[in-house]
Coordinates of C-alpha atoms in Angstrom, one line a residue:
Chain A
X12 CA 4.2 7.2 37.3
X13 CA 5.8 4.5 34.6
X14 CA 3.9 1.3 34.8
X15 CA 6.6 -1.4 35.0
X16 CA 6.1 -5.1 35.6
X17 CA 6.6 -7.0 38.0
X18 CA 9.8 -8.7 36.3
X19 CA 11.1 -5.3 35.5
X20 CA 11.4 -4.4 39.3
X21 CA 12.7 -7.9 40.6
X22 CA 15.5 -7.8 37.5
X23 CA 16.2 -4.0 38.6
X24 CA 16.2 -4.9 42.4
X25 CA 19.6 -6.7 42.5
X26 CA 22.7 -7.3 40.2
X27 CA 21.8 -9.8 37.6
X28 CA 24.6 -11.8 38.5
X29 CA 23.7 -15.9 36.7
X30 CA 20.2 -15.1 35.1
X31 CA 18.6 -16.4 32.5
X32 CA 18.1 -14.1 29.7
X33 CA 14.5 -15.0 30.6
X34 CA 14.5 -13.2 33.6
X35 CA 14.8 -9.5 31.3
X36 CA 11.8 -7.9 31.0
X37 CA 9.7 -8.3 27.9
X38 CA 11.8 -11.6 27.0
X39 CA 9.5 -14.7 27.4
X40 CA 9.7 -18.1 26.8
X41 CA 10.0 -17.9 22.6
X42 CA 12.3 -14.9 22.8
X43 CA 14.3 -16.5 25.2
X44 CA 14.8 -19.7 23.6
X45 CA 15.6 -17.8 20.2
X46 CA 18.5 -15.5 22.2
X47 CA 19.8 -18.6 24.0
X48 CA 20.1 -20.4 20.1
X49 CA 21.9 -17.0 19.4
X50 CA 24.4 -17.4 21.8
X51 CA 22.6 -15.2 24.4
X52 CA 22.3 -17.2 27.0
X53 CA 22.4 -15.0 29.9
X54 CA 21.0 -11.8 30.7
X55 CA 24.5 -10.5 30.6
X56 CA 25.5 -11.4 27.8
X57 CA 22.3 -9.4 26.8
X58 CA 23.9 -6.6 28.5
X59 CA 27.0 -7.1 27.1
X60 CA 25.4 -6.1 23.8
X61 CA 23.8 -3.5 25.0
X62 CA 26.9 -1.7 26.2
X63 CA 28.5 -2.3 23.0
X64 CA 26.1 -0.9 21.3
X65 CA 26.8 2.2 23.5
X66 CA 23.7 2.2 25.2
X67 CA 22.3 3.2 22.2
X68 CA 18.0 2.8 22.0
X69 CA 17.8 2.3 18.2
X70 CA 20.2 0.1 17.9
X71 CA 19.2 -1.8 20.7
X72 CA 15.8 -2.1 19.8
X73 CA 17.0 -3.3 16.0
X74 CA 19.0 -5.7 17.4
X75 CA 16.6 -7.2 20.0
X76 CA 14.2 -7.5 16.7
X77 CA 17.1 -8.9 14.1
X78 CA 18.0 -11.6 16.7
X79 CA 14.8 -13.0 18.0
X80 CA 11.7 -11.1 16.4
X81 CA 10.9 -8.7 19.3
X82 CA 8.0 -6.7 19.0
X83 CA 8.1 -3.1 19.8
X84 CA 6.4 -3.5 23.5
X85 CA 9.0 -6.4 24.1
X86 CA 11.8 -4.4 22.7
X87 CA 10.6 -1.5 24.6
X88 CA 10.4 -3.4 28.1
X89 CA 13.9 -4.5 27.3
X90 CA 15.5 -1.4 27.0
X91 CA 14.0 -0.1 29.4
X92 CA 14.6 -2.9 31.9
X93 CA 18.9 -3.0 30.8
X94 CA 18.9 0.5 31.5
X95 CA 17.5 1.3 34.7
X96 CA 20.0 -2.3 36.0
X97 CA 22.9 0.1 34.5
X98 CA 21.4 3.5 35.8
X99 CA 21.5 1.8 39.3
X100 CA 24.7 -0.9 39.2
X101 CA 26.9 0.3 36.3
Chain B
X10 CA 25.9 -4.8 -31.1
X11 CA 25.8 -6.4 -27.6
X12 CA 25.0 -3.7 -25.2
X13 CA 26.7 -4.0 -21.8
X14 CA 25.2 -2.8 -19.2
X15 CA 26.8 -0.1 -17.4
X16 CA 25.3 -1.0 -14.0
X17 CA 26.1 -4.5 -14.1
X18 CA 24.8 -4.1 -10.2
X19 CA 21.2 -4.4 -11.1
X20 CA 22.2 -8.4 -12.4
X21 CA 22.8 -11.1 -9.9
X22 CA 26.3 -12.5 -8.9
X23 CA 25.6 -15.7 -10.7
X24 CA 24.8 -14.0 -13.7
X25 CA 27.9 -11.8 -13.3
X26 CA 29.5 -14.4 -13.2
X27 CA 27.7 -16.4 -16.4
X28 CA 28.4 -13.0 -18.3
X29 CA 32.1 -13.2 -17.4
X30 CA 32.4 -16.2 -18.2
X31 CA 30.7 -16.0 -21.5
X32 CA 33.4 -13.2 -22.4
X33 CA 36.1 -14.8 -21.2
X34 CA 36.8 -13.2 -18.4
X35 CA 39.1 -14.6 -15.8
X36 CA 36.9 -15.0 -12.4
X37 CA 38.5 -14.4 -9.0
X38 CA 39.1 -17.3 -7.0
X39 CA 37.6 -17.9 -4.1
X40 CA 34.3 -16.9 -3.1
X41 CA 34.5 -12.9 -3.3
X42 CA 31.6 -10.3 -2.8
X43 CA 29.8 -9.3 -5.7
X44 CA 31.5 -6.1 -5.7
X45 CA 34.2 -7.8 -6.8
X46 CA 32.3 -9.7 -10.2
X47 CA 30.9 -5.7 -10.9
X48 CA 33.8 -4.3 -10.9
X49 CA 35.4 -7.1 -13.2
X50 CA 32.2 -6.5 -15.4
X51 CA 32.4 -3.0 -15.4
X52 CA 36.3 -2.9 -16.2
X53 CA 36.1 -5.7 -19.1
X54 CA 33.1 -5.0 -20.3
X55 CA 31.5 -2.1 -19.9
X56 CA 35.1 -0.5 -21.1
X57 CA 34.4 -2.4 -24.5
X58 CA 31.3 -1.0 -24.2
X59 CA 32.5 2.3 -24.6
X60 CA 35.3 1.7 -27.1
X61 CA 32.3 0.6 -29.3
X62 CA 30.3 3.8 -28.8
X63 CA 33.9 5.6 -29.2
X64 CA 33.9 4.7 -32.6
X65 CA 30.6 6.3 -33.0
X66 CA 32.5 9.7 -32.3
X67 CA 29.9 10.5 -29.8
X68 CA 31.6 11.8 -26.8
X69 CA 31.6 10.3 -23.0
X70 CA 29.6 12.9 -21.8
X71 CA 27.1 12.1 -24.2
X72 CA 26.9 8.5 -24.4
X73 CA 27.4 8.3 -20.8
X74 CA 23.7 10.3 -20.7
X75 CA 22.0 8.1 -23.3
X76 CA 23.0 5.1 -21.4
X77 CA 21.9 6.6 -18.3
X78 CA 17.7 6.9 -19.0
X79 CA 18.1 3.1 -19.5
X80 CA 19.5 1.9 -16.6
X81 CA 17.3 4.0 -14.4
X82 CA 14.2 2.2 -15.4
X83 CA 15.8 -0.5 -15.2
X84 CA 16.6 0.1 -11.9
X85 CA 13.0 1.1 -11.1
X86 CA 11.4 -1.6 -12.9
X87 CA 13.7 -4.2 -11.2
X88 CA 13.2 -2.5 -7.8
X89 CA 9.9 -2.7 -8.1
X90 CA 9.4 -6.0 -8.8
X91 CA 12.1 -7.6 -6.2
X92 CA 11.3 -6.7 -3.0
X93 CA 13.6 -9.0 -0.4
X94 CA 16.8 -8.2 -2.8
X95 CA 19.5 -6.5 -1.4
X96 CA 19.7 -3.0 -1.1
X97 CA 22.8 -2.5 -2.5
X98 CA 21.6 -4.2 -5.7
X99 CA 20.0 -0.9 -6.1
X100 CA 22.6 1.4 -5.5
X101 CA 24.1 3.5 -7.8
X102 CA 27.5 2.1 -9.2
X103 CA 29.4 4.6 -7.6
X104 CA 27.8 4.1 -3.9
X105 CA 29.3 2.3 -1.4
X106 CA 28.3 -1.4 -0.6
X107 CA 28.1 -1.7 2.8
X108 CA 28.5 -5.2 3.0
X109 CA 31.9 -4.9 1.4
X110 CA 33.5 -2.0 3.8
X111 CA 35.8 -3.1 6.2
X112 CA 34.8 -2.0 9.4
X113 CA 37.3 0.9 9.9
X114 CA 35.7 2.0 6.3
X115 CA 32.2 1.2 8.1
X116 CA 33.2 3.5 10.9
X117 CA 33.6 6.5 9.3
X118 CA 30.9 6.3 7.0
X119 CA 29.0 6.5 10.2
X120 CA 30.9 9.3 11.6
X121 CA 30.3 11.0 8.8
X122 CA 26.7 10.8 9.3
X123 CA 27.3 11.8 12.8
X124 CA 26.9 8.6 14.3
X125 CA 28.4 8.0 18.0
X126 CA 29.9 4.8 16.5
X127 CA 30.6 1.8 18.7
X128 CA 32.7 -1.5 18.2
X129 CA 31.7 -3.3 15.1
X130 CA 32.1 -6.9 16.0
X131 CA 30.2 -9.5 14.8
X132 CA 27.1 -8.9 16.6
X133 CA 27.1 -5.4 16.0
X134 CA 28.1 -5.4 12.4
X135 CA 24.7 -6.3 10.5
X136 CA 23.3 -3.2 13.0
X137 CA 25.5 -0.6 11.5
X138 CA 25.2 -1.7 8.2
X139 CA 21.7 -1.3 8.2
X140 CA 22.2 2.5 10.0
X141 CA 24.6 3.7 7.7
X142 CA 22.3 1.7 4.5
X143 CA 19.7 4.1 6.3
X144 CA 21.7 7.3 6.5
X145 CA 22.7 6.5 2.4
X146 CA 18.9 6.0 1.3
X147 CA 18.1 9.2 2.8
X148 CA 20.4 11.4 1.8
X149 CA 24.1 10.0 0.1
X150 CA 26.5 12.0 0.1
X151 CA 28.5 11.7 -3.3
X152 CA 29.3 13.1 -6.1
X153 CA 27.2 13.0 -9.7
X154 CA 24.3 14.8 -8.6
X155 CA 22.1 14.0 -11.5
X156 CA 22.9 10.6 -11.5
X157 CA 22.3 10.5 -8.2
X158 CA 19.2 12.3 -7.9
X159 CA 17.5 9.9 -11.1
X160 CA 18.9 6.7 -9.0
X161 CA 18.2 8.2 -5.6
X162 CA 14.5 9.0 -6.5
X163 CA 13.8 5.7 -7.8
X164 CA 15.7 4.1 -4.7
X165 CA 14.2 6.2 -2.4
X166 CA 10.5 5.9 -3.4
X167 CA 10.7 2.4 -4.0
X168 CA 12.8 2.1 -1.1
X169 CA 10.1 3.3 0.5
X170 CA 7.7 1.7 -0.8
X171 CA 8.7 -1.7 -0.5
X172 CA 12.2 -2.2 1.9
X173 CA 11.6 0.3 4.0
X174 CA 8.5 -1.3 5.9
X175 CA 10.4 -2.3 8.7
X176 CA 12.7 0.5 9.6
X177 CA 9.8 3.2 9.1
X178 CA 7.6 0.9 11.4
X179 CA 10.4 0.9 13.5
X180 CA 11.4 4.5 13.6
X181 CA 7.8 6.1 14.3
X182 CA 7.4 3.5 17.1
X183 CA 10.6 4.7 19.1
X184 CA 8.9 8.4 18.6
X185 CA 5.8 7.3 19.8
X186 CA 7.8 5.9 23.0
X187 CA 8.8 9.4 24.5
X188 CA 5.5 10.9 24.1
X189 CA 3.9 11.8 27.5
X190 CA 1.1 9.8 28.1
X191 CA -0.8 12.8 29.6
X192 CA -2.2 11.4 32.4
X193 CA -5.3 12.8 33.4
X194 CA -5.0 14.7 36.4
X195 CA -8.5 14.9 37.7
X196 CA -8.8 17.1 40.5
X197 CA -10.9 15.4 43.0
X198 CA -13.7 17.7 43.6
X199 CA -14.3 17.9 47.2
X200 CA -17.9 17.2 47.7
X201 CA -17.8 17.4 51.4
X202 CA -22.0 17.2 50.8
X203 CA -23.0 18.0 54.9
X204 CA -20.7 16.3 56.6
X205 CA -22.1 18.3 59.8
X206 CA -24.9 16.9 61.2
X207 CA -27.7 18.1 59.6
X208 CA -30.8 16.8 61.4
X209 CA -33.1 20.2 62.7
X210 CA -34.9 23.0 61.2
X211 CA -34.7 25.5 63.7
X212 CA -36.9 28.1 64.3
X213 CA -34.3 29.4 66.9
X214 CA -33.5 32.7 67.6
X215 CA -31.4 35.1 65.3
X216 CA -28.3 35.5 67.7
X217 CA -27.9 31.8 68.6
X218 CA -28.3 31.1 65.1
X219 CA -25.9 33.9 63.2
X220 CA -23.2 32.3 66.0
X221 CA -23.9 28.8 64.7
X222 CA -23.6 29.9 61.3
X223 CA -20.3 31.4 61.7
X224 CA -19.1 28.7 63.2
X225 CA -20.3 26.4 60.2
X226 CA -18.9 28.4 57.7
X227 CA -15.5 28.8 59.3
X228 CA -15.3 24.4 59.5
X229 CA -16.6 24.4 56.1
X230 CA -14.3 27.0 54.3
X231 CA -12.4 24.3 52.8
X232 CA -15.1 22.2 51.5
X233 CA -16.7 23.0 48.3
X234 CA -20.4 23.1 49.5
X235 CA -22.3 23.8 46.7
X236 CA -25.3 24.3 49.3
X237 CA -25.1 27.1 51.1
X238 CA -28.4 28.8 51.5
X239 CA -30.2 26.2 52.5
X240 CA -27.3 25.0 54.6
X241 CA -27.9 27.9 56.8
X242 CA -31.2 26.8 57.4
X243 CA -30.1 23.9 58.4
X244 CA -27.3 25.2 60.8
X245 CA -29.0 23.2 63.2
X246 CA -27.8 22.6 67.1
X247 CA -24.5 22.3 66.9
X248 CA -24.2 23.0 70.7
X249 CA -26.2 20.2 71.4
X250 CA -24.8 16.8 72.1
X251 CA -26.3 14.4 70.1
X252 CA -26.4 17.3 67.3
X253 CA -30.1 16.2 66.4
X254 CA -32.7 17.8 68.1
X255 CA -36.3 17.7 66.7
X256 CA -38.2 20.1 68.4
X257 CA -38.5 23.7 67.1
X258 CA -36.6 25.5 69.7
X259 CA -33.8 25.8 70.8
X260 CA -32.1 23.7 73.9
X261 CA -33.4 25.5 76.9
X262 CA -30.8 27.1 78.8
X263 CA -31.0 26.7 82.6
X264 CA -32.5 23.0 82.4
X265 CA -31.2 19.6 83.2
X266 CA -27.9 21.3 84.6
X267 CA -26.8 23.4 81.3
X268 CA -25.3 27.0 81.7
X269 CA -27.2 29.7 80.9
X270 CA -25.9 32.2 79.3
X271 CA -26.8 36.1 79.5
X272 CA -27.7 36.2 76.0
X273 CA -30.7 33.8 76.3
X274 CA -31.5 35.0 79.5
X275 CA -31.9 38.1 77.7
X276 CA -33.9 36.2 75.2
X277 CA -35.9 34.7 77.6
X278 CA -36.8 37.7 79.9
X279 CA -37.8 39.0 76.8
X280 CA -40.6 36.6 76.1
X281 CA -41.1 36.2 79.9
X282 CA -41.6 39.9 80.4
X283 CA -44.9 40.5 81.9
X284 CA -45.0 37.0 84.3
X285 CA -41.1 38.0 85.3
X286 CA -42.4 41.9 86.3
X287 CA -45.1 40.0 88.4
X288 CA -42.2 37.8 90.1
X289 CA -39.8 40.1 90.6
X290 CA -42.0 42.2 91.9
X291 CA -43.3 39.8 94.4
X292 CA -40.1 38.8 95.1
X293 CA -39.5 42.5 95.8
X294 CA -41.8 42.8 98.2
X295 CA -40.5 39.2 99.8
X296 CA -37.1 41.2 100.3
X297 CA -38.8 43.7 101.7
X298 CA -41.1 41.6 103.9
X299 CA -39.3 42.6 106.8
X300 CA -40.2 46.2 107.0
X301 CA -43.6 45.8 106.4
X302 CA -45.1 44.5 109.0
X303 CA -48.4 43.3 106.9
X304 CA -50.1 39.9 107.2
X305 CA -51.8 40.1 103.9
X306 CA -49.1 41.0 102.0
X307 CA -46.1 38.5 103.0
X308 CA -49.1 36.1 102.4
X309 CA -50.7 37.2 98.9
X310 CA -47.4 37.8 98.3
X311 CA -46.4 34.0 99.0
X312 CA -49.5 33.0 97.3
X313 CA -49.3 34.8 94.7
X314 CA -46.4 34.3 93.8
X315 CA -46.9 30.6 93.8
X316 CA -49.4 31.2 91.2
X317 CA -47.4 33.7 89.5
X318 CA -44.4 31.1 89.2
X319 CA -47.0 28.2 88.9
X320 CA -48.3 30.4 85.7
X321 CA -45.1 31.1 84.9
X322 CA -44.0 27.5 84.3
X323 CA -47.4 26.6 82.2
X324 CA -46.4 29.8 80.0
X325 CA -42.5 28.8 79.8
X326 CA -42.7 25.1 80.3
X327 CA -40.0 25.1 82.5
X328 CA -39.8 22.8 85.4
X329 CA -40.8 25.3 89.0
X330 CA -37.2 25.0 90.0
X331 CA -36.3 27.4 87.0
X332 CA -38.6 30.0 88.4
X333 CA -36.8 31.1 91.5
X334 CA -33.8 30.8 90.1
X335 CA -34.6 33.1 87.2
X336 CA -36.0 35.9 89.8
X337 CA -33.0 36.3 92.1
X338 CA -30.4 35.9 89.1
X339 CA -32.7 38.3 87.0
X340 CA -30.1 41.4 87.6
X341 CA -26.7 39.3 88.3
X342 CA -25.7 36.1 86.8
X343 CA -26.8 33.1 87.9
X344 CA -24.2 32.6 90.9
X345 CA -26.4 31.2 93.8
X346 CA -26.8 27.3 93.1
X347 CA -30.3 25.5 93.4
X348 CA -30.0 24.2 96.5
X349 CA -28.8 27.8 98.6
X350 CA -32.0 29.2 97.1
X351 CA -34.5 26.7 98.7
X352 CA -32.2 27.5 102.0
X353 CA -33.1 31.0 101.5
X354 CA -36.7 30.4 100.5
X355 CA -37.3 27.9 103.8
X356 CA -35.8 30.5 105.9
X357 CA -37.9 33.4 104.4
X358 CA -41.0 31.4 105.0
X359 CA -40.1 30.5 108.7
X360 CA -39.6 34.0 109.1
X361 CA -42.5 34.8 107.6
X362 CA -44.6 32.2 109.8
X363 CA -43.1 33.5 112.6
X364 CA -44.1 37.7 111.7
X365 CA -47.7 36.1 111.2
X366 CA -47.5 33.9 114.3
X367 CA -46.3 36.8 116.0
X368 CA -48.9 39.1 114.8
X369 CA -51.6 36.4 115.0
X370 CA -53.1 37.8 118.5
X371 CA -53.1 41.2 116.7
X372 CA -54.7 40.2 113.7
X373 CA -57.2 38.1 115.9
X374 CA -57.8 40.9 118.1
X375 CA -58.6 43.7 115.4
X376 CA -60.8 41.5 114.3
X377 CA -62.3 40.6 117.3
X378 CA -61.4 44.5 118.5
X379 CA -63.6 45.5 115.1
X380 CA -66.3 42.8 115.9
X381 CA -66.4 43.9 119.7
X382 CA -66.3 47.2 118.2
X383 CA -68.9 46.7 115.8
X384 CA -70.8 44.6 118.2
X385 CA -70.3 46.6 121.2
X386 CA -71.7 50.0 119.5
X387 CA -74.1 47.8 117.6

C-alpha cells in the first residue's frame, strides 16, 4: 500500500480546475511562493510543464528543483501527485 | 614568442575579448556567445600560432601533440580550482556548447543519445541542456579520440568531483524511488491460546471423554494450539451448559431432567452392578408377585427393596426417584416417564395390600391353626 498524503488524495479526487499551485502535493508555502514568482501560478500551469516535458520523471524532478529548490521528497510527492491527476483525468 | 593558446576556451569571455583586442582583432558587435570570441581567437590567433611553429618545420601533427600535454593540465588545473564555471569552459574545442545550439541542433543531439525529446521552449530549454551536458560528460561522441580521452578524463573526474554533485545526488535518488520498500508481511500467528472453556479436570470416564476430545480437536483444527496434551486433559464438559463444572465427575445423566444416554447407563450399571442385581431382582419378583401367592415375600420384597434402593442411592448419590427408574429401564431405554412409574408402583402396592388383606385370615389362622395346633396337642 503507497502512503500518500492527505493533499495528494484531495488534489487527485477532482479536476484541478483554479488551484493554487499550493494545493500540489509536496509544494508548500516557500515552494509555492518561489513557482508563483516563476510564473507558475497555478497548479496547471504546473501541469502544463509537466506534459511538456512528456511526462518525463527526471526531467520533472530537475525542473521542480532548478525552479524552486525542491527537495527529493517534495519533488517526489510532486510527481507523483501530477501523475496519478493525469492517470485518472487526462 | 607569444604562445597562443590553442583552447582559448579555458579563458573567460572578457579576457577573449581583452586578447582580441590587444591583437587587433575586430570584435563582433552585439553581445554574442563566447563561442563566438573562441572561434575569433582560435582563427586569428591560434592560426598565427601555427604559422610560427610552421617555420620551425615541425609538422601539424607534431606540434599539434606538443601543444596538447599543455592545455590538458591546464584544463585540469583550472577545473579544479573553478568549481561553479561553466561546463562548457571545459570542453574540448571541438565539443559542442550547448548553450550555443539552436534548439533543432539541441534536438538531435538528444536524439542521438536516445532521448524521447520534447518541445524546447523556454522553460524546458535549461532542462535539456543540462541532459544532453549529461549524456556529453559521460560518453561524447566525437571524433579525436586521444584528445578526447586526455580532456574527457580530466573533465570527467573532475566533473565528478566537483560539478557533478547535484546530478549524481539526483540520479541515485530517482533509483532509490522504485525500490520496493519490502514491507514486512508478518503472518499473524494464530494463538487461539483456549479459547474453549477450560475450567475442569475431569476424571470422567474414557468414552465420554475420547468424544469430547474429538469434538475439541475438530473446532480447533484451525487454530495453532501449541498445547495439545495437556489440552486434552482439560477437555473438560463441553456438554455441560455453563461449561465449568468443578466436581470430578461427570454430569450425571438421568438427573434434574437430562437424557440419559445408553452409553452411561452402561457406565453406570457397571459401577451399580451388585445393588442393581439386588433391584432388579426384587423387582422381578414384584412382577411376579402375582403368581406367588406369599405374604413374606411381596413384603421383604417391598421392604427390601426399599432398603436396597434406599442403599442404592447412599452408594450412587442419586436422588430415590432415579432408582425405580433405573430398574424398569434397565433392559429398554428409558421410555416410561416419572410420573407413570409411581402410577404403577401405587397400583402394585394396592394390589399387594389387597393379596395380604386377602390372605390376612389365612395368615392369622395358620398361625393361630399352628398355635391351636401346637397348643391343642400341647
Amino acid at each position: 500500500m503507497s502512503s500518500t498524503s492527505q493533499k495528494h488524495k484531495e488534489f487527485v479526487a477532482e479536476p484541478m480546475g483554479e488551484k493554487p499551485v499550493m494545493a500540489l502535493a509536496g509544494i508548500g508555502e516557500v515552494l509555492g511562493r518561489k513557482l508563483e514568482e516563476n510564473g507558475f501560478d497555478k497548479a496547471y500551469v504546473v501541469l502544463g510543464q509537466y506534459l511538456v516535458l512528456k511526462k518525463d520523471e527526471e526531467l520533472f524532478k530537475d525542473w521542480l528543483k532548478d525552479t524552486c529548490g525542491a527537495n527529493a521528497k517534495q519533488q517526489r510527492d510532486c510527481y507523483g501527485c501530477l501523475k496519478e491527476w493525469c492517470d485518472a483525468f487526462l | 614568442m607569444p604562445e597562443y593558446l590553442d583552447d582559448p576556451s579555458v579563458l573567460t569571455k572578457d579576457k577573449l575579448k581583452s586578447e582580441l583586442i590587444a591583437h587587433n582583432v575586430e570584435l563582433p558587435s552585439g553581445n554574442p556567445t563566447k563561442d563566438v570570441y573562441v572561434q575569433l581567437y582560435l582563427d586569428r590567433l591560434t592560426a598565427q600560432n601555427k604559422k610560427k611553429h610552421a617555420a620551425a618545420a615541425a609538422p601539424d601533427a607534431f606540434s599539434s601533440d606538443e601543444e596538447l600535454p599543455p592545455p590538458a593540465v591546464s584544463n585540469r588545473s583550472r577545473s579544479s580550482g573553478r568549481k561553479a564555471t561553466k561546463k562548457s569552459e571545459k570542453l574540448h574545442p571541438e565539443e559542442v556548447d550547448v548553450t550555443a545550439l539552436t534548439d533543432e541542433d539541441l534536438r538531435d543531439e538528444l536524439r542521438k543519445h536516445g532521448v524521447n525529446v520534447g518541445p524546447i521552449v523556454e522553460s524546458t530549454r535549461k532542462l535539456y541542456e543540462k541532459k544532453l551536458q549529461k549524456y556529453l560528460d559521460d560518453g561524447p561522441v566525437q571524433p579525436l579520440p586521444t584528445e578526447l580521452q586526455v580532456n574527457h578524463n580530466g573533465n570527467s573526474e573532475s566533473d565528478i568531483y566537483s560539478d557533478k554533485e547535484d546530478e549524481e545526488v539526483a540520479v541515485p535518488e530517482p533509483v532509490i524511488e522504485p525500490e520496493p520498500e519490502p514491507v514486512p508481511v508478518v503472518e499473524r500467528r494464530v494463538r487461539s491460546g483456549v479459547k474453549t472453556p477450560v475450567s475442569t479436570r475431569t476424571g470422567s470416564s474414557s468414552s465420554s471423554r475420547h468424544q469430547k476430545v474429538e469434538k475439541i480437536s475438530a473446532s480447533e483444527q484451525n487454530l495453532k494450539v501449541e498445547k495439545d496434551v495437556p489440552k486434552e486433559l482439560f477437555s473438560g464438559d463441553m456438554n455441560s451448559p455453563t461449561g465449568i463444572s468443578v466436581s470430578c465427575r461427570k454430569p450425571i445423566r438421568g438427573a434434574a431432567g437430562r437424557p440419559v444416554i445408553s452409553s452411561d447407563l452402561w457406565n453406570e450399571e457397571i459401577s451399580f452392578a451388585s445393588p442393581t442385581t439386588k433391584t432388579s431382582s426384587y423387582s422381578y419378583t414384584e412382577s411376579h408377585a402375582v403368581n406367588r401367592v406369599s405374604s413374606v415375600n411381596p413384603s421383604a420384597s417391598f421392604a427390601s427393596f426399599t432398603a436396597s434402593s434406599s442403599s442404592s442411592n447412599a452408594s450412587s448419590s442419586t436422588p430415590f426417584v432415579t432408582a425405580p427408574s433405573a430398574g424398569p429401564s434397565r433392559a429398554v431405554r428409558r421410555s416410561m416417564p416419572l410420573w407413570k412409574k409411581l402410577v404403577l408402583f401405587g397400583v402394585l402396592a394396592t394390589f399387594l395390600i389387597f393379596v395380604y388383606l386377602a390372605m390376612e385370615t389365612n395368615s392369622v389362622s395358620p398361625f393361630q391353626a399352628s398355635e391351636a395346633a401346637a397348643g391343642g396337642t400341647a
